[in-house]
Coordinates of C-alpha atoms and ligand atoms in Angstrom, one line a residue:
M1 CA 30.7 17.1 -9.3
R2 CA 28.5 15.5 -6.6
P3 CA 24.9 16.0 -7.4
T4 CA 22.6 17.7 -5.0
Y5 CA 19.6 15.6 -6.0
S6 CA 19.4 11.9 -6.9
I7 CA 16.1 10.8 -8.5
I8 CA 15.6 7.0 -8.3
A9 CA 13.3 5.3 -10.7
P10 CA 12.8 1.5 -10.6
I11 CA 12.0 0.1 -14.1
Y12 CA 10.3 -3.1 -15.0
N13 CA 9.0 -3.2 -18.6
E14 CA 8.4 0.5 -18.9
E15 CA 9.4 1.1 -22.5
G16 CA 6.4 3.4 -23.1
N17 CA 7.3 5.7 -20.2
I18 CA 11.1 6.1 -20.1
Q19 CA 11.5 8.9 -22.6
L20 CA 8.7 11.0 -21.1
L21 CA 9.9 10.3 -17.6
Y22 CA 13.3 11.6 -18.5
E23 CA 12.0 14.7 -20.2
R24 CA 9.6 15.6 -17.4
I25 CA 12.2 15.0 -14.7
A26 CA 14.9 17.0 -16.6
A27 CA 12.5 19.9 -17.1
V28 CA 11.6 20.0 -13.4
M29 CA 15.2 19.5 -12.2
E30 CA 16.5 22.3 -14.4
Q31 CA 14.4 24.7 -12.4
T32 CA 16.4 23.9 -9.2
N33 CA 19.6 25.3 -10.7
E34 CA 21.5 22.5 -8.9
P35 CA 23.3 19.5 -10.2
W36 CA 21.2 16.3 -10.3
E37 CA 21.3 12.7 -11.4
L38 CA 18.6 10.3 -12.5
V39 CA 19.4 6.7 -11.4
M40 CA 17.3 4.2 -13.3
V41 CA 17.3 0.6 -12.0
N42 CA 16.4 -1.9 -14.6
D43 CA 14.7 -4.7 -12.7
G44 CA 15.0 -7.4 -15.3
S45 CA 12.8 -5.8 -18.0
R46 CA 12.0 -8.0 -21.0
D47 CA 11.0 -5.2 -23.3
R48 CA 13.1 -2.4 -24.8
S49 CA 13.5 -0.5 -21.5
L50 CA 17.2 -1.1 -21.1
E51 CA 17.9 -0.1 -24.7
L52 CA 16.1 3.2 -24.2
M53 CA 17.8 3.8 -20.9
L54 CA 21.2 3.2 -22.5
S55 CA 20.6 5.7 -25.2
L56 CA 19.5 8.3 -22.7
A57 CA 22.6 7.7 -20.6
H58 CA 24.7 8.0 -23.8
S59 CA 23.4 11.4 -24.6
D60 CA 23.1 12.7 -21.0
P61 CA 25.7 11.7 -18.4
R62 CA 23.4 12.6 -15.6
V63 CA 21.4 9.5 -16.4
K64 CA 22.9 6.5 -14.5
I65 CA 21.9 2.9 -14.9
I66 CA 21.9 -0.1 -12.7
N67 CA 21.0 -3.2 -14.6
F68 CA 19.8 -6.2 -12.6
A69 CA 20.5 -9.8 -13.8
R70 CA 16.9 -10.7 -13.4
N71 CA 13.7 -9.3 -11.8
F72 CA 14.2 -8.9 -8.1
G73 CA 11.1 -6.9 -7.3
H74 CA 10.3 -3.2 -6.9
Q75 CA 11.5 -2.8 -3.3
I76 CA 14.8 -4.3 -4.1
A77 CA 15.2 -2.2 -7.2
V78 CA 14.6 0.9 -5.1
T79 CA 17.1 -0.3 -2.6
A80 CA 19.8 -0.7 -5.2
G81 CA 19.1 2.9 -6.4
I82 CA 19.5 4.1 -2.8
D83 CA 22.8 2.2 -2.4
F84 CA 24.3 3.8 -5.5
A85 CA 22.8 7.3 -5.3
S86 CA 25.3 10.0 -4.5
G87 CA 23.0 13.1 -4.0
Q88 CA 22.5 15.1 -0.8
A89 CA 18.8 14.4 -1.2
V90 CA 17.4 11.3 -2.7
V91 CA 13.9 11.2 -4.4
L92 CA 12.1 7.9 -5.0
I93 CA 9.6 8.0 -7.9
D94 CA 7.7 5.4 -9.9
A95 CA 8.6 5.2 -13.6
D96 CA 5.1 5.1 -14.9
L97 CA 4.5 8.8 -14.2
Q98 CA 1.8 8.1 -11.6
D99 CA 3.9 10.3 -9.4
P100 CA 4.1 13.7 -11.2
P101 CA 7.7 14.8 -11.3
E102 CA 6.5 18.4 -10.8
V103 CA 5.7 17.5 -7.2
I104 CA 9.5 17.0 -6.6
L105 CA 9.8 20.8 -6.4
E106 CA 7.4 20.9 -3.4
L107 CA 9.3 18.1 -1.8
I108 CA 12.6 20.0 -2.2
E109 CA 11.0 23.1 -0.7
R110 CA 10.2 21.3 2.5
W111 CA 13.6 19.7 2.5
Q112 CA 15.2 23.1 2.3
A113 CA 12.9 24.2 5.2
G114 CA 14.7 21.6 7.3
Y115 CA 12.7 18.3 7.0
E116 CA 14.8 15.2 6.5
V117 CA 12.0 13.1 5.0
V118 CA 9.2 14.6 2.9
Y119 CA 6.7 12.0 1.7
A120 CA 4.0 12.6 -0.9
V121 CA 0.5 11.8 0.3
R122 CA -2.1 10.6 -2.2
A123 CA -5.0 13.0 -1.9
E124 CA -6.7 11.4 -4.9
R125 CA -6.0 8.5 -7.2
K126 CA -6.8 8.6 -10.9
G127 CA -7.3 5.8 -13.4
E128 CA -7.2 2.9 -10.9
S129 CA -9.9 0.3 -10.5
W130 CA -12.2 0.6 -7.5
F131 CA -10.7 -2.7 -6.3
K132 CA -7.2 -1.3 -6.3
V133 CA -8.2 1.8 -4.5
F134 CA -10.3 -0.1 -2.0
T135 CA -7.7 -2.7 -1.2
A136 CA -5.0 0.0 -1.0
K137 CA -7.1 2.1 1.5
L138 CA -7.8 -1.1 3.5
F139 CA -4.1 -2.0 3.5
Y140 CA -2.8 1.4 4.6
R141 CA -5.4 1.5 7.5
L142 CA -4.6 -2.1 8.6
I143 CA -0.9 -1.3 8.5
Y144 CA -1.5 1.8 10.5
R145 CA -3.4 0.0 13.2
I146 CA -1.2 -3.1 13.8
T147 CA 2.3 -1.8 13.2
D148 CA 4.6 -0.4 15.9
V149 CA 5.9 2.5 13.8
N150 CA 3.6 5.3 12.6
I151 CA 3.5 4.7 8.9
P152 CA 1.6 7.7 7.4
L153 CA -1.7 6.8 5.6
D154 CA -1.9 6.8 1.8
T155 CA 1.7 7.3 1.1
G156 CA 3.7 5.2 -1.4
D157 CA 7.4 5.3 -1.9
F158 CA 7.3 8.7 -3.7
R159 CA 9.3 10.7 -1.2
L160 CA 12.5 12.8 -0.7
M161 CA 15.1 11.7 1.9
D162 CA 18.0 13.5 3.2
E163 CA 21.4 11.8 3.0
K164 CA 21.3 11.3 6.8
V165 CA 18.3 9.1 6.4
V166 CA 19.7 7.4 3.3
R167 CA 22.9 6.4 5.2
V168 CA 20.8 4.6 7.9
L169 CA 18.7 3.0 5.2
R170 CA 21.8 1.6 3.6
Q171 CA 22.6 -0.2 6.9
M172 CA 19.3 -1.9 7.0
R173 CA 19.9 -5.0 5.0
E174 CA 16.7 -7.0 5.8
H175 CA 15.6 -9.1 2.9
N176 CA 11.8 -8.6 3.0
R177 CA 11.7 -4.9 2.6
F178 CA 8.9 -2.4 3.1
I179 CA 10.8 0.8 2.4
R180 CA 8.1 3.3 3.5
G181 CA 8.0 1.5 6.9
M182 CA 11.7 1.5 7.2
T183 CA 12.0 5.3 6.6
S184 CA 9.3 5.8 9.3
W185 CA 11.2 3.6 11.7
I186 CA 14.4 5.7 11.1
G187 CA 12.8 8.9 12.4
F188 CA 14.2 12.4 11.9
K189 CA 11.9 15.3 11.0
Q190 CA 9.3 14.0 8.6
T191 CA 6.4 15.7 6.9
G192 CA 4.0 15.1 4.0
V193 CA 2.9 17.0 0.9
Q194 CA -0.4 16.2 -0.8
Y195 CA -0.6 15.4 -4.4
I196 CA -3.0 13.9 -7.0
R197 CA -1.8 10.5 -8.2
E198 CA -2.2 10.3 -11.9
A199 CA -3.2 7.4 -14.1
R200 CA -0.4 5.2 -15.4
H201 CA 1.0 6.9 -18.6
S202 CA 1.6 3.7 -20.5
G203 CA 1.5 -0.1 -20.0
Q204 CA -0.1 -2.2 -17.2
T205 CA 0.5 -2.3 -13.5
K206 CA 3.4 -4.5 -12.5
Y207 CA 1.7 -5.3 -9.2
P208 CA -0.8 -8.0 -9.9
F209 CA -2.9 -9.1 -6.9
R210 CA -0.5 -11.9 -5.9
K211 CA 2.4 -9.5 -5.7
M212 CA 0.3 -7.0 -3.7
L213 CA -0.6 -9.6 -1.2
R214 CA 3.1 -10.5 -0.8
F215 CA 3.9 -6.9 -0.4
A216 CA 1.2 -6.4 2.3
W217 CA 2.5 -9.5 4.1
D218 CA 6.1 -8.1 4.0
A219 CA 4.8 -4.9 5.6
I220 CA 2.8 -6.7 8.3
T221 CA 5.5 -9.2 9.2
G222 CA 8.3 -6.6 9.0
F223 CA 6.7 -4.2 11.3
S224 CA 4.3 -6.0 13.6
Y225 CA 4.2 -9.1 15.8
F226 CA 0.5 -9.0 15.7
P227 CA 0.2 -12.3 13.7
L228 CA 2.2 -14.0 16.4
Q229 CA 0.3 -12.5 19.2
V230 CA -3.3 -13.2 18.2
M231 CA -2.9 -16.8 19.6
I232 CA -3.0 -15.5 23.1
Y233 CA -6.5 -14.2 22.6
V234 CA -7.7 -17.5 21.1
S235 CA -6.0 -19.4 24.0
G236 CA -7.7 -17.1 26.5
L237 CA -11.1 -17.6 24.9
L238 CA -10.8 -21.4 24.8
G239 CA -9.6 -21.5 28.4
F240 CA -12.5 -19.2 29.5
L241 CA -15.0 -21.6 27.7
A242 CA -13.5 -24.6 29.5
I243 CA -13.7 -23.0 32.9
L244 CA -17.3 -21.8 32.1
A245 CA -18.3 -25.3 31.0
I246 CA -17.3 -27.0 34.3
P247 CA -20.0 -25.3 36.6
V248 CA -22.6 -25.3 33.8
I249 CA -22.2 -29.1 33.3
T250 CA -22.2 -29.7 37.1
V251 CA -25.4 -27.8 37.6
L252 CA -27.1 -29.5 34.6
R253 CA -26.1 -32.9 35.9
L254 CA -27.3 -32.2 39.5
A255 CA -30.6 -31.0 38.1
R256 CA -31.1 -33.6 35.4
G257 CA -29.3 -36.7 36.6
P258 CA -25.8 -38.1 36.1
E259 CA -26.6 -39.4 32.5
F260 CA -27.1 -35.9 31.1
F261 CA -24.6 -35.1 28.4
G262 CA -22.8 -38.5 29.0
G263 CA -19.1 -38.7 28.6
Q264 CA -19.0 -36.1 25.9
A265 CA -18.9 -33.2 28.4
T266 CA -15.7 -34.3 30.0
T267 CA -14.1 -34.8 26.6
I268 CA -15.2 -31.3 25.4
V269 CA -13.8 -29.6 28.6
L270 CA -10.5 -31.5 28.3
L271 CA -10.2 -30.6 24.6
L272 CA -10.9 -26.9 25.3
L273 CA -8.4 -26.9 28.1
M274 CA -5.7 -28.7 26.1
S275 CA -6.1 -26.4 23.1
S276 CA -5.9 -23.4 25.4
F277 CA -2.7 -24.7 26.9
Q278 CA -1.1 -25.5 23.6
L279 CA -1.9 -22.1 22.1
F280 CA -0.6 -20.5 25.2
F281 CA 2.8 -22.2 24.8
L282 CA 2.8 -21.5 21.0
F283 CA 2.3 -17.9 21.9
I284 CA 5.4 -18.1 24.2
L285 CA 7.3 -19.8 21.5
G286 CA 6.2 -17.0 19.1
Q287 CA 7.7 -14.4 21.5
Y288 CA 11.1 -16.1 21.3
V289 CA 10.8 -16.4 17.5
A290 CA 10.0 -12.7 17.4
R291 CA 13.2 -12.0 19.3
I292 CA 15.3 -14.2 17.1
Y293 CA 13.7 -12.3 14.2
D294 CA 14.7 -9.0 15.7
E295 CA 18.3 -10.1 16.2
T296 CA 18.8 -11.6 12.7
R297 CA 17.4 -8.6 11.0
G298 CA 20.3 -6.7 12.5
R299 CA 18.7 -3.2 12.3
P300 CA 20.7 -0.5 14.0
L301 CA 19.8 -0.2 17.7
Y302 CA 19.2 3.5 17.4
V303 CA 19.7 6.4 15.0
V304 CA 21.5 9.4 16.3
A305 CA 20.3 12.8 14.9
S306 CA 22.9 14.9 16.6
T307 CA 25.4 14.9 19.5
V308 CA 27.1 17.5 21.6
G309 CA 30.7 17.0 22.8
V310 CA 31.1 13.4 21.5
K311 CA 31.8 12.0 18.1
Q312 CA 29.1 9.9 16.3
P313 CA 29.9 6.2 16.2
E314 CA 31.7 5.3 13.0
E315 CA 29.0 3.1 11.4
Q316 CA 26.5 5.9 11.6
K317 CA 28.7 8.1 9.5
E318 CA 29.8 5.9 6.7
P319 CA 27.5 4.4 4.0
L320 CA 28.0 0.8 3.3
N321 CA 29.3 1.2 -0.2
E322 CA 32.1 3.5 0.5
Ligands
UDP1 N1 8.6 -2.2 -10.6 C1 9.8 -2.9 -10.6 N2 9.9 -4.2 -10.4 C2 8.7 -5.0 -10.2 C3 7.5 -4.3 -10.3 C4 7.4 -3.0 -10.5 O1 10.9 -2.2 -10.7 O2 8.9 -6.2 -10.1 C5 8.5 -0.8 -10.8 C6 7.7 -0.3 -12.0 O3 8.4 -0.3 -13.2 C7 7.2 1.1 -11.6 C8 7.2 0.9 -10.0 O4 7.9 -0.2 -9.7 O5 8.2 2.0 -11.9 C9 5.7 0.8 -9.5 O6 5.1 -0.3 -10.2 P1 3.6 -0.2 -10.7 O7 3.4 1.2 -11.3 O8 3.4 -1.4 -11.6 O9 2.8 -0.4 -9.4 P2 1.4 0.3 -9.1 O10 1.5 1.8 -9.3 O11 0.4 -0.3 -10.0 O12 1.1 0.0 -7.6
MG2 MG1 2.2 2.6 -11.0

């Protein structure tokens, strides 16, 4: 039977969390009285994670496993889970129990009320270093400011998505993925539910600073052309300085004699002008690169929520894997 709910948990060296994760999710999902599945994606774990997952799947057929050949990263693991999930609503959750499974019931409530995306907003974070909390806050605010889609503040991947959203997500095959941005981009009716983010149940974070930086960069480059556009400001500033320098030097030379400032002045003005020109054309070049990027990413042009009197285009209806 087709499950109503698919819970997706990416797993990278989570041996200390898998059993409890399963128990807590099972306890919560039983309360819904609907069929469900737990899709665990093993992202190249080197500990006993896979072994534990296999034994769970053996005793409970609702547990499904996708086993990666190596570590492909969190966002890719979640993507595989989304590709293989078969539920009418898909829930993404971290395996370390920082996202309490009990919140899923609240997500479901909003889904039943008609929302297609229900994301969980971190009202408070427990057991994380001030550095992590600070950089995370900074990151979400920066993303919010410079990206084109409105990515809600302080939300991770912990969320519920209706199958309509999931179908579109499956069509978005970009390699550098920032899933929470991609769901915002898709649209539909979205809402948030507040929750308290717990401390990790067992083990260490799998997001060292290096991976976090990469993740932030994926988010920025995936959803904003700001890094390509800053050049125009620098170009404008240099051009302005060059133009300002000309009358200033002229006046100084008239007042103090032709030797004042020597040949340097001409060189400085020329240098400023040339740099300004070069940055300006780099900016133009960047605009073309941005367009090439848009085309190669091959996102759908639009997402249809509903139609009257016409059929929806085929590709909007069929998921990639069917
Ligand atoms: N994860 C993964 N692959 C990775 C890194 C992390 O599948 O390369 C999983 C990890 O097992 C966990 C989730 O992604 O279920 C979130 O990772 P983590 O808790 O380490 O991140 P943090 O909460 O510290 O940001
Ligand atoms: Mg975590």
